[in-house]
Amino acid sequence: MTEKLIDCTRCGSNACSEISNDKVTIWICMGCGFTANNTITDDNVEQMEATLPELYKALKYKDQDGKYWYPNSVVLEDKSMVFAEGTSVEDWKWSAVQSKDGKADMTTKQEFVERDFMEALDYIGYFNQK
């Protein structure tokens, strides 16, 4: 498996990881919080989206290379999480929820604008994991 930093083809951030093995390449951008992989193609995108929330489908972005980008959802082992939440493409934010007693505690929810994805991750302790 190889991993390297690249410029994100969705937002232009230089904080995008490209992780690949012999079969799959995944892109995870810490700048915009979106992710893509090379297994989603024009031929299977509708099938892949069958289980996605409507907001995630609405926020989909197809870049100039044909990659489909979607908001990333992060769930830590302790059930803290970051996810996209909102009513439309114009009205959404990252929601970050800390855990309490091994489950997500919605009373701790804080919202972050799109470019504050890393701050949302920091709020749930993502960067403090061992």
GROMACS .gro file of C-alpha atoms in nm:
model
  130
    1MET     CA    1   0.000   0.000   0.000
    2THR     CA    2   0.123   0.348  -0.081
    3GLU     CA    3   0.014   0.684   0.055
    4LYS     CA    4   0.107   1.032  -0.060
    5LEU     CA    5  -0.021   1.387  -0.034
    6ILE     CA    6  -0.162   1.545  -0.349
    7ASP     CA    7  -0.360   1.853  -0.443
    8CYS     CA    8  -0.733   1.785  -0.415
    9THR     CA    9  -0.908   1.793  -0.751
   10ARG     CA   10  -1.230   1.902  -0.578
   11CYS     CA   11  -1.115   2.197  -0.364
   12GLY     CA   12  -0.749   2.254  -0.452
   13SER     CA   13  -0.624   2.189  -0.097
   14ASN     CA   14  -0.278   2.038  -0.059
   15ALA     CA   15  -0.403   1.824   0.232
   16CYS     CA   16  -0.543   1.538   0.025
   17SER     CA   17  -0.420   1.184   0.086
   18GLU     CA   18  -0.403   0.938  -0.200
   19ILE     CA   19  -0.395   0.583  -0.066
   20SER     CA   20  -0.362   0.294  -0.307
   21ASN     CA   21  -0.295  -0.074  -0.335
   22ASP     CA   22  -0.304  -0.306  -0.636
   23LYS     CA   23  -0.682  -0.267  -0.682
   24VAL     CA   24  -0.818   0.045  -0.515
   25THR     CA   25  -0.716   0.408  -0.489
   26ILE     CA   26  -0.887   0.628  -0.230
   27TRP     CA   27  -0.860   1.004  -0.199
   28ILE     CA   28  -0.941   1.167   0.136
   29CYS     CA   29  -0.918   1.545   0.154
   30MET     CA   30  -0.874   1.708   0.493
   31GLY     CA   31  -0.924   2.048   0.331
   32CYS     CA   32  -1.283   2.003   0.215
   33GLY     CA   33  -1.371   1.677   0.394
   34PHE     CA   34  -1.471   1.494   0.078
   35THR     CA   35  -1.357   1.151  -0.036
   36ALA     CA   36  -1.345   0.961  -0.366
   37ASN     CA   37  -1.224   0.625  -0.490
   38ASN     CA   38  -1.154   0.468  -0.825
   39THR     CA   39  -1.423   0.199  -0.791
   40ILE     CA   40  -1.708   0.448  -0.848
   41THR     CA   41  -1.763   0.495  -1.221
   42ASP     CA   42  -2.031   0.632  -1.451
   43ASP     CA   43  -2.151   0.271  -1.490
   44ASN     CA   44  -2.212   0.204  -1.120
   45VAL     CA   45  -2.259   0.546  -0.955
   46GLU     CA   46  -2.639   0.512  -0.926
   47GLN     CA   47  -2.609   0.167  -0.770
   48MET     CA   48  -2.345   0.291  -0.526
   49GLU     CA   49  -2.563   0.587  -0.426
   50ALA     CA   50  -2.861   0.364  -0.342
   51THR     CA   51  -2.769   0.361   0.027
   52LEU     CA   52  -2.640   0.717   0.059
   53PRO     CA   53  -2.838   0.992   0.233
   54GLU     CA   54  -3.003   1.239  -0.006
   55LEU     CA   55  -2.775   1.521   0.111
   56TYR     CA   56  -2.464   1.321   0.023
   57LYS     CA   57  -2.601   1.254  -0.325
   58ALA     CA   58  -2.684   1.623  -0.368
   59LEU     CA   59  -2.332   1.724  -0.260
   60LYS     CA   60  -2.168   1.482  -0.504
   61TYR     CA   61  -1.896   1.641  -0.718
   62LYS     CA   62  -1.751   1.489  -1.035
   63ASP     CA   63  -1.403   1.625  -1.106
   64GLN     CA   64  -1.228   1.670  -1.440
   65ASP     CA   65  -1.075   1.321  -1.407
   66GLY     CA   66  -1.418   1.159  -1.367
   67LYS     CA   67  -1.381   1.091  -0.994
   68TYR     CA   68  -1.696   1.119  -0.785
   69TRP     CA   69  -1.642   1.302  -0.455
   70TYR     CA   70  -1.878   1.269  -0.156
   71PRO     CA   71  -1.873   1.408   0.197
   72ASN     CA   72  -1.670   1.190   0.429
   73SER     CA   73  -1.827   1.041   0.742
   74VAL     CA   74  -1.591   0.957   1.027
   75VAL     CA   75  -1.690   0.735   1.320
   76LEU     CA   76  -1.431   0.664   1.586
   77GLU     CA   77  -1.418   0.344   1.789
   78ASP     CA   78  -1.574   0.523   2.088
   79LYS     CA   79  -1.865   0.632   1.858
   80SER     CA   80  -1.764   0.999   1.829
   81MET     CA   81  -1.843   1.110   1.475
   82VAL     CA   82  -1.829   1.376   1.207
   83PHE     CA   83  -2.084   1.381   0.925
   84ALA     CA   84  -2.248   1.616   0.676
   85GLU     CA   85  -2.587   1.743   0.789
   86GLY     CA   86  -2.833   1.988   0.642
   87THR     CA   87  -3.133   2.042   0.420
   88SER     CA   88  -2.972   2.127   0.085
   89VAL     CA   89  -2.651   2.199  -0.104
   90GLU     CA   90  -2.685   2.562   0.003
   91ASP     CA   91  -2.765   2.483   0.368
   92TRP     CA   92  -2.536   2.220   0.520
   93LYS     CA   93  -2.249   2.195   0.767
   94TRP     CA   94  -2.024   1.934   0.925
   95SER     CA   95  -2.174   1.805   1.249
   96ALA     CA   96  -1.934   1.672   1.511
   97VAL     CA   97  -2.059   1.467   1.803
   98GLN     CA   98  -1.853   1.344   2.095
   99SER     CA   99  -1.922   1.014   2.268
  100LYS     CA  100  -2.036   0.941   2.619
  101ASP     CA  101  -2.040   0.593   2.769
  102GLY     CA  102  -1.953   0.433   2.435
  103LYS     CA  103  -2.222   0.598   2.223
  104ALA     CA  104  -2.272   0.923   2.037
  105ASP     CA  105  -2.397   1.198   2.267
  106MET     CA  106  -2.606   1.435   2.054
  107THR     CA  107  -2.602   1.697   2.331
  108THR     CA  108  -2.234   1.759   2.240
  109LYS     CA  109  -2.307   1.831   1.873
  110GLN     CA  110  -2.123   2.126   1.722
  111GLU     CA  111  -2.148   2.249   1.364
  112PHE     CA  112  -1.860   2.351   1.139
  113VAL     CA  113  -1.854   2.508   0.793
  114GLU     CA  114  -1.721   2.303   0.501
  115ARG     CA  115  -1.361   2.425   0.514
  116ASP     CA  116  -1.347   2.353   0.890
  117PHE     CA  117  -1.354   1.974   0.847
  118MET     CA  118  -1.022   1.939   1.034
  119GLU     CA  119  -1.160   2.146   1.324
  120ALA     CA  120  -1.459   1.911   1.340
  121LEU     CA  121  -1.222   1.613   1.353
  122ASP     CA  122  -1.020   1.784   1.624
  123TYR     CA  123  -1.338   1.840   1.827
  124ILE     CA  124  -1.402   1.463   1.842
  125GLY     CA  125  -1.039   1.380   1.924
  126TYR     CA  126  -0.952   1.230   1.588
  127PHE     CA  127  -0.593   1.353   1.600
  128ASN     CA  128  -0.542   1.227   1.957
  129GLN     CA  129  -0.597   0.861   1.869
  130LYS     CA  130  -0.314   0.617   1.936
   0.00000   0.00000   0.00000
